[in-house]
Short mmCIF file of C-alpha atoms and ligand atoms in Angstrom, two decimals:
data_model
loop_
_atom_site.label_atom_id
_atom_site.label_comp_id
_atom_site.label_asym_id
_atom_site.label_seq_id
_atom_site.Cartn_x
_atom_site.Cartn_y
_atom_site.Cartn_z
CA MET A 1 0.00 0.00 0.00
CA SER A 2 1.43 3.39 -0.85
CA VAL A 3 0.46 6.69 0.71
CA GLU A 4 1.35 10.16 -0.40
CA LEU A 5 3.90 11.49 2.00
CA SER A 6 5.70 14.74 1.49
CA PRO A 7 9.52 14.38 1.59
CA PRO A 8 10.07 15.63 5.17
CA GLU A 9 7.98 12.80 6.59
CA ILE A 10 9.98 10.17 4.77
CA SER A 11 13.01 10.66 7.00
CA TYR A 12 10.94 9.29 9.90
CA LEU A 13 9.79 6.17 8.10
CA GLY A 14 11.16 2.70 7.67
CA GLU A 15 10.44 0.88 4.42
CA ASP A 16 7.57 -1.10 5.87
CA ASP A 17 5.84 1.76 7.65
CA ALA A 18 3.54 3.08 4.92
CA ASP A 19 0.60 0.96 6.12
CA PHE A 20 0.51 2.93 9.36
CA PHE A 21 -0.20 6.26 7.65
CA GLN A 22 -3.05 7.68 5.60
CA ASN A 23 -3.51 11.03 3.94
CA VAL A 24 -6.70 12.73 5.17
CA ASP A 25 -7.48 16.23 3.96
CA GLY A 26 -3.84 17.01 3.36
CA ARG A 27 -2.55 15.77 6.74
CA ILE A 28 -1.04 12.39 7.65
CA LEU A 29 -3.12 10.40 10.16
CA ASN A 30 -2.57 7.03 11.81
CA THR A 31 -4.40 3.95 10.52
CA LEU A 32 -4.52 1.89 13.73
CA ASN A 33 -7.12 3.91 15.62
CA PRO A 34 -9.73 6.02 13.79
CA ARG A 35 -10.73 7.67 17.08
CA TYR A 36 -7.40 9.53 17.27
CA MET A 37 -7.61 12.14 14.53
CA LEU A 38 -4.75 14.51 15.29
CA PRO A 39 -2.08 14.18 12.60
CA VAL A 40 1.06 12.08 12.98
CA ASP A 41 3.26 14.08 10.64
CA ARG A 42 6.24 16.40 10.80
CA ASP A 43 4.29 19.39 12.14
CA GLU A 44 2.82 17.24 14.90
CA VAL A 45 6.27 15.86 15.78
CA LYS A 46 7.46 19.48 16.02
CA ARG A 47 4.52 20.23 18.31
CA SER A 48 5.40 17.20 20.45
CA GLU A 49 8.95 18.61 20.79
CA LEU A 50 7.65 22.07 21.81
CA HIS A 51 5.39 20.45 24.40
CA HIS A 52 8.34 18.47 25.74
CA ARG A 53 10.60 21.55 26.01
CA LEU A 54 7.78 23.49 27.68
CA LEU A 55 7.34 20.86 30.37
CA GLN A 56 11.10 20.71 30.95
CA PHE A 57 10.88 24.44 31.71
CA VAL A 58 7.89 23.89 34.00
CA PHE A 59 9.80 21.12 35.84
CA GLY A 60 12.91 23.30 36.31
CA GLY A 61 14.98 21.56 33.62
CA LYS A 62 13.95 18.02 34.53
CA ASN A 63 11.82 15.61 32.52
CA TYR A 64 9.57 14.71 35.42
CA ILE A 65 8.18 15.62 38.77
CA GLY A 66 7.94 13.24 41.73
CA PRO A 67 10.20 10.58 43.30
CA VAL A 68 11.48 9.16 40.00
CA LYS A 69 15.08 8.70 41.16
CA GLU A 70 13.85 6.71 44.17
CA ALA A 71 11.73 4.49 41.91
CA LEU A 72 14.76 3.81 39.70
CA GLN A 73 17.54 3.55 42.25
CA PHE A 74 17.51 -0.16 43.24
CA GLY A 75 18.05 -3.32 41.25
CA GLU A 76 20.03 -4.28 38.20
CA HIS A 77 17.51 -3.84 35.45
CA ARG A 78 15.25 -0.76 35.66
CA ARG A 79 12.47 -0.28 33.12
CA ILE A 80 10.60 2.89 32.05
CA LEU A 81 7.53 2.98 29.79
CA ASP A 82 6.27 6.06 27.90
CA LEU A 83 2.67 5.71 26.68
CA GLY A 84 1.73 7.75 23.57
CA THR A 85 5.35 8.74 23.12
CA GLY A 86 4.75 10.89 20.00
CA GLY A 87 8.10 12.01 18.59
CA GLY A 88 9.84 10.11 21.42
CA PHE A 89 11.54 13.20 22.88
CA TRP A 90 10.74 12.35 26.50
CA ALA A 91 11.78 8.69 26.08
CA ILE A 92 15.10 9.65 24.47
CA ASP A 93 15.90 12.26 27.13
CA MET A 94 15.05 9.78 29.90
CA ALA A 95 17.27 7.13 28.28
CA ASP A 96 20.12 9.66 28.27
CA ASN A 97 19.40 10.68 31.89
CA PHE A 98 19.22 7.07 33.11
CA PRO A 99 21.68 5.12 30.92
CA ARG A 100 21.31 1.97 33.02
CA ALA A 101 17.53 1.88 32.59
CA GLU A 102 15.72 0.43 29.60
CA VAL A 103 13.21 2.95 28.14
CA ILE A 104 10.35 1.88 25.87
CA GLY A 105 8.07 4.35 24.06
CA ILE A 106 4.74 3.17 22.63
CA ASP A 107 2.62 4.93 20.04
CA LEU A 108 0.02 4.46 17.31
CA ALA A 109 2.43 5.62 14.65
CA PRO A 110 6.13 5.07 13.91
CA ILE A 111 7.05 8.77 14.03
CA GLN A 112 10.03 8.38 16.35
CA PRO A 113 13.61 8.79 15.14
CA ARG A 114 15.37 5.73 13.76
CA LEU A 115 18.17 3.71 15.28
CA ARG A 116 21.21 5.93 14.95
CA ALA A 117 19.53 8.95 16.57
CA VAL A 118 18.32 6.92 19.57
CA PRO A 119 20.35 5.92 22.65
CA PRO A 120 20.99 2.15 22.82
CA ASN A 121 18.78 1.78 25.92
CA CYS A 122 15.72 3.27 24.18
CA THR A 123 13.30 1.46 21.85
CA PHE A 124 9.95 2.26 20.30
CA GLU A 125 6.97 -0.05 19.75
CA LEU A 126 3.65 0.29 17.95
CA CYS A 127 0.49 -0.44 19.92
CA ASP A 128 -3.03 0.95 20.18
CA LEU A 129 -3.39 1.53 23.92
CA ASP A 130 -7.13 1.80 23.50
CA GLN A 131 -7.74 -1.61 21.95
CA TRP A 132 -5.11 -4.06 23.04
CA ASN A 133 -3.46 -5.09 26.23
CA ILE A 134 -0.05 -3.52 26.42
CA PRO A 135 2.18 -6.47 25.51
CA TYR A 136 4.39 -6.74 28.61
CA PRO A 137 4.22 -9.00 31.68
CA ASP A 138 2.74 -8.02 35.05
CA ASN A 139 4.94 -5.96 37.40
CA HIS A 140 7.41 -5.32 34.56
CA PHE A 141 8.06 -1.55 34.85
CA ASP A 142 9.48 0.71 37.56
CA PHE A 143 8.13 3.95 36.11
CA ILE A 144 5.27 4.62 33.65
CA HIS A 145 4.66 8.02 32.06
CA ALA A 146 1.57 9.00 30.03
CA ARG A 147 1.41 12.57 28.82
CA SER A 148 -1.18 14.29 26.61
CA VAL A 149 -2.57 11.00 25.39
CA HIS A 150 -6.15 10.86 26.72
CA CYS A 151 -7.62 12.23 23.45
CA GLY A 152 -6.87 8.83 21.89
CA ILE A 153 -8.21 6.76 24.78
CA HIS A 154 -11.95 6.11 25.04
CA ASN A 155 -11.65 4.08 28.25
CA TYR A 156 -9.13 5.90 30.43
CA PRO A 157 -9.97 3.88 33.60
CA GLN A 158 -9.11 0.72 31.63
CA LEU A 159 -5.75 2.25 30.66
CA LEU A 160 -5.12 2.93 34.36
CA ARG A 161 -5.90 -0.71 35.15
CA GLU A 162 -3.32 -1.72 32.53
CA ILE A 163 -0.78 0.68 34.04
CA THR A 164 -1.48 -0.87 37.46
CA ARG A 165 -0.88 -4.35 36.07
CA LEU A 166 2.37 -3.35 34.38
CA LEU A 167 3.91 -1.47 37.32
CA ARG A 168 5.85 -3.36 39.96
CA PRO A 169 4.73 -2.78 43.57
CA GLY A 170 6.40 0.47 44.65
CA GLY A 171 6.69 1.57 41.01
CA LEU A 172 5.75 5.12 40.01
CA VAL A 173 3.17 6.46 37.57
CA LEU A 174 3.21 10.04 36.25
CA LEU A 175 0.14 11.28 34.34
CA ILE A 176 0.02 14.72 32.69
CA GLU A 177 -2.97 16.02 30.72
CA PRO A 178 -3.81 19.55 29.55
CA ASN A 179 -7.37 20.70 30.25
CA LEU A 180 -9.56 21.08 27.16
CA THR A 181 -11.23 24.26 28.40
CA PRO A 182 -9.01 27.32 27.99
CA LEU A 183 -8.46 29.98 30.63
CA VAL A 184 -9.27 33.56 29.77
CA ASP A 185 -7.74 36.17 32.06
CA GLY A 186 -6.97 33.37 34.54
CA LYS A 187 -10.57 32.09 34.69
CA SER A 188 -12.08 28.98 33.16
CA ALA A 189 -13.99 29.92 30.01
CA GLY A 190 -16.97 27.63 29.58
CA ASP A 191 -18.43 28.58 26.21
CA SER A 192 -18.41 31.20 23.50
CA SER A 193 -21.61 32.93 24.67
CA SER A 194 -19.81 35.21 27.13
CA ASP A 195 -18.79 38.50 25.62
CA SER A 196 -15.09 38.04 26.34
CA GLY A 197 -13.83 39.28 22.98
CA LEU A 198 -12.36 35.83 22.40
CA ARG A 199 -15.29 34.21 20.71
CA GLY A 200 -13.12 32.57 18.01
CA TRP A 201 -10.80 31.00 20.58
CA LEU A 202 -13.65 29.71 22.73
CA THR A 203 -15.64 28.40 19.75
CA LEU A 204 -12.69 26.35 18.57
CA TRP A 205 -12.25 24.69 21.96
CA GLU A 206 -15.98 24.12 22.27
CA THR A 207 -16.01 22.46 18.83
CA TYR A 208 -12.99 20.33 19.75
CA ARG A 209 -14.62 19.10 22.97
CA ALA A 210 -17.89 18.36 21.11
CA CYS A 211 -16.06 16.34 18.41
CA LEU A 212 -14.09 14.33 20.98
CA THR A 213 -17.27 13.64 22.98
CA ARG A 214 -18.99 12.36 19.83
CA LYS A 215 -15.98 10.09 19.28
CA GLY A 216 -16.48 8.62 22.74
CA ILE A 217 -13.63 10.45 24.50
CA ASP A 218 -14.32 11.69 28.05
CA VAL A 219 -13.18 15.31 27.89
CA THR A 220 -13.25 15.62 31.70
CA VAL A 221 -10.37 13.12 32.16
CA PRO A 222 -7.69 15.81 32.70
CA GLU A 223 -9.42 17.46 35.69
CA CYS A 224 -10.39 14.03 37.11
CA LEU A 225 -6.95 12.36 36.77
CA GLY A 226 -6.45 12.07 40.53
CA ASN A 227 -9.94 10.65 41.13
CA HIS A 228 -9.52 8.11 38.33
CA LEU A 229 -6.21 6.96 39.76
CA MET A 230 -7.57 6.72 43.30
CA ALA A 231 -10.55 4.71 42.02
CA THR A 232 -8.17 1.89 41.10
CA LYS A 233 -7.46 1.56 44.87
CA SER A 234 -3.97 0.38 43.85
CA PHE A 235 -1.95 3.52 44.50
CA GLU A 236 -0.65 5.38 47.54
CA ARG A 237 1.01 8.76 48.04
CA VAL A 238 -1.18 10.19 45.25
CA MET A 239 -0.04 13.76 44.51
CA VAL A 240 -2.26 16.01 42.40
CA GLN A 241 -0.82 19.25 41.05
CA ASP A 242 -2.64 21.62 38.73
CA GLY A 243 -1.04 24.68 37.22
CA ASN A 244 -1.79 27.50 34.80
CA ILE A 245 0.41 27.79 31.73
CA PRO A 246 0.56 31.22 30.08
CA VAL A 247 -0.14 31.35 26.36
CA GLY A 248 1.71 34.06 24.43
CA PHE A 249 3.94 36.95 25.21
CA TRP A 250 2.17 38.68 28.07
CA PRO A 251 4.13 37.44 31.17
CA SER A 252 6.72 39.90 32.48
CA ASP A 253 8.63 37.17 34.37
CA PRO A 254 11.29 35.85 31.92
CA HIS A 255 10.74 32.20 32.93
CA LEU A 256 6.98 32.44 32.39
CA LEU A 257 7.54 34.37 29.18
CA THR A 258 9.53 31.44 27.75
CA VAL A 259 6.80 29.02 28.79
CA GLY A 260 4.17 31.32 27.22
CA GLN A 261 6.11 31.53 23.96
CA LEU A 262 6.49 27.74 23.77
CA GLN A 263 2.77 27.21 24.46
CA TRP A 264 1.91 29.83 21.84
CA MET A 265 4.07 28.03 19.24
CA ASP A 266 2.45 24.71 20.23
CA TYR A 267 -1.03 26.19 19.68
CA GLU A 268 -0.03 27.76 16.39
CA LEU A 269 0.61 24.22 15.11
CA PHE A 270 -2.36 22.75 16.98
CA LEU A 271 -5.11 24.90 15.43
CA PRO A 272 -4.65 23.73 11.78
CA ALA A 273 -4.06 20.16 13.06
CA LEU A 274 -7.74 20.03 14.08
CA ARG A 275 -8.96 20.32 10.48
CA PRO A 276 -9.27 16.55 9.69
CA LEU A 277 -11.18 15.94 12.95
CA PHE A 278 -13.65 18.77 12.31
CA LEU A 279 -14.15 17.77 8.66
CA SER A 280 -14.79 14.15 9.68
CA PHE A 281 -18.07 15.30 11.25
CA GLY A 282 -19.33 16.62 7.92
CA MET A 283 -18.78 20.29 8.71
CA PRO A 284 -18.42 22.31 5.50
CA GLN A 285 -14.84 23.25 4.56
CA SER A 286 -15.77 26.94 4.81
CA THR A 287 -17.05 26.51 8.39
CA VAL A 288 -13.94 24.63 9.48
CA HIS A 289 -11.76 27.24 7.81
CA ARG A 290 -13.61 30.03 9.63
CA ILE A 291 -13.47 28.33 13.07
CA ILE A 292 -9.71 27.86 12.76
CA ALA A 293 -9.08 31.32 11.26
CA ASP A 294 -11.11 33.05 14.01
CA ALA A 295 -9.18 31.14 16.70
CA GLN A 296 -5.88 32.08 15.01
CA GLN A 297 -6.98 35.72 15.03
CA ASP A 298 -7.54 35.52 18.81
CA LEU A 299 -4.23 33.69 19.32
CA TYR A 300 -2.33 36.34 17.35
CA HIS A 301 -4.21 39.34 18.79
CA PRO A 302 -5.73 38.32 22.15
CA SER A 303 -7.85 40.99 23.83
CA VAL A 304 -7.03 39.53 27.29
CA PRO A 305 -4.22 37.23 28.51
CA LEU A 306 -4.72 33.59 27.54
CA SER A 307 -3.66 30.60 29.62
CA ALA A 308 -4.08 26.84 29.66
CA ARG A 309 -4.53 24.56 32.64
CA LEU A 310 -2.31 21.54 33.15
CA HIS A 311 -3.20 18.59 35.39
CA ILE A 312 -0.42 16.45 36.85
CA VAL A 313 -0.73 13.37 39.05
CA TYR A 314 1.92 11.00 40.35
CA ALA A 315 1.63 8.06 42.72
CA SER A 316 3.28 4.81 43.79
CA LYS A 317 1.73 1.40 43.33
CA ARG A 318 0.90 -0.17 46.69
CA TYR A 319 2.96 -3.11 47.94
C1 SAM B 1 -0.37 15.01 21.68
S1 SAM B 1 0.74 13.72 21.36
C2 SAM B 1 1.72 13.71 22.84
C3 SAM B 1 3.06 13.07 22.61
C4 SAM B 1 3.95 12.98 23.86
N1 SAM B 1 3.37 12.13 24.89
C5 SAM B 1 4.24 14.33 24.43
O1 SAM B 1 3.80 14.60 25.55
O2 SAM B 1 4.90 15.14 23.75
C6 SAM B 1 -0.28 12.29 21.61
C7 SAM B 1 0.41 11.02 21.14
O3 SAM B 1 -0.33 9.91 21.67
C8 SAM B 1 -0.49 8.95 20.66
N2 SAM B 1 -1.73 8.20 20.92
C9 SAM B 1 -2.97 8.70 21.00
N3 SAM B 1 -3.85 7.72 21.23
C10 SAM B 1 -3.14 6.57 21.31
C11 SAM B 1 -3.50 5.22 21.50
N4 SAM B 1 -4.78 4.84 21.64
N5 SAM B 1 -2.51 4.28 21.52
C12 SAM B 1 -1.21 4.65 21.34
N6 SAM B 1 -0.82 5.93 21.16
C13 SAM B 1 -1.77 6.89 21.13
C14 SAM B 1 -0.56 9.74 19.36
O4 SAM B 1 -0.24 8.96 18.23
C15 SAM B 1 0.41 10.87 19.62
O5 SAM B 1 1.69 10.56 19.16
#
């Protein structure tokens, strides 16, 4: 099977990988899971890198928050799993940080760098986390990380049960999900009816949430991460941390300004990436074009400061 891939994507692909990609409305999408309709192409890999750098800033230069070193300090063979690894940036950095640990990144699409660009203790596997059991034995991993992946998971509690099975007792899980409702002037913005001057921005997020809901995705997962994890009754020392991420160039603090710039660049790539999802619901091209263009207008010229909310949970599996 051949798919039309523009030259930049080809550098990411092995010879046998074409079956995992399809061209939909000018963007490359995965073929394993039709529910996940964000692209898996070069722009999306770039966005995954921006997201990774942003979180490194948020975590003070580290790739994680929580007692990761403790979880990885004992034993000969330590194992780390990254679910929905995207471009594999987190997995590669973790493999460099912990050269004696084995790091595995799993994704729907083979968009991670190939052998020579990857440390020897890092590998990537294809798997649809939403359909299949993750193909590793019980108690196999010391640390499991799942970041910005819930939009491709229709049964998030089931994914948490799989994570529980895969973690060894005492092992650590770190879940990070951005909220799907934006913040306007520091406050949660429910819908586009309020006269905030950001109607385009709010309409786009409202449309995104509606499309995901119709695809069977629970859009409240990010704000309920801690509750979902506690419902498994398998974790202790559950830490829930929520934070606001500035979007754009308004912060005066230089650290926050960098975070705001990175989030702005992420969103600049994210808005056009929603096109295939919106079109898949039969919306006319002109409507989709207008929703995205109006949101871009608000991103480029916001009338009030924009932010996003990030939800972070980490916990240890009970002995
Ligand atoms: C927004 S990206 C985030 C990538 C990375 N975790 C990060 O934080 O930069 C979401 C990734 O999750 C993957 N994904 C979504 N649903 C998935 C599923 N059901 N099974 C495996 N991977 C999935 C996508 O292919 C995509 O690469």
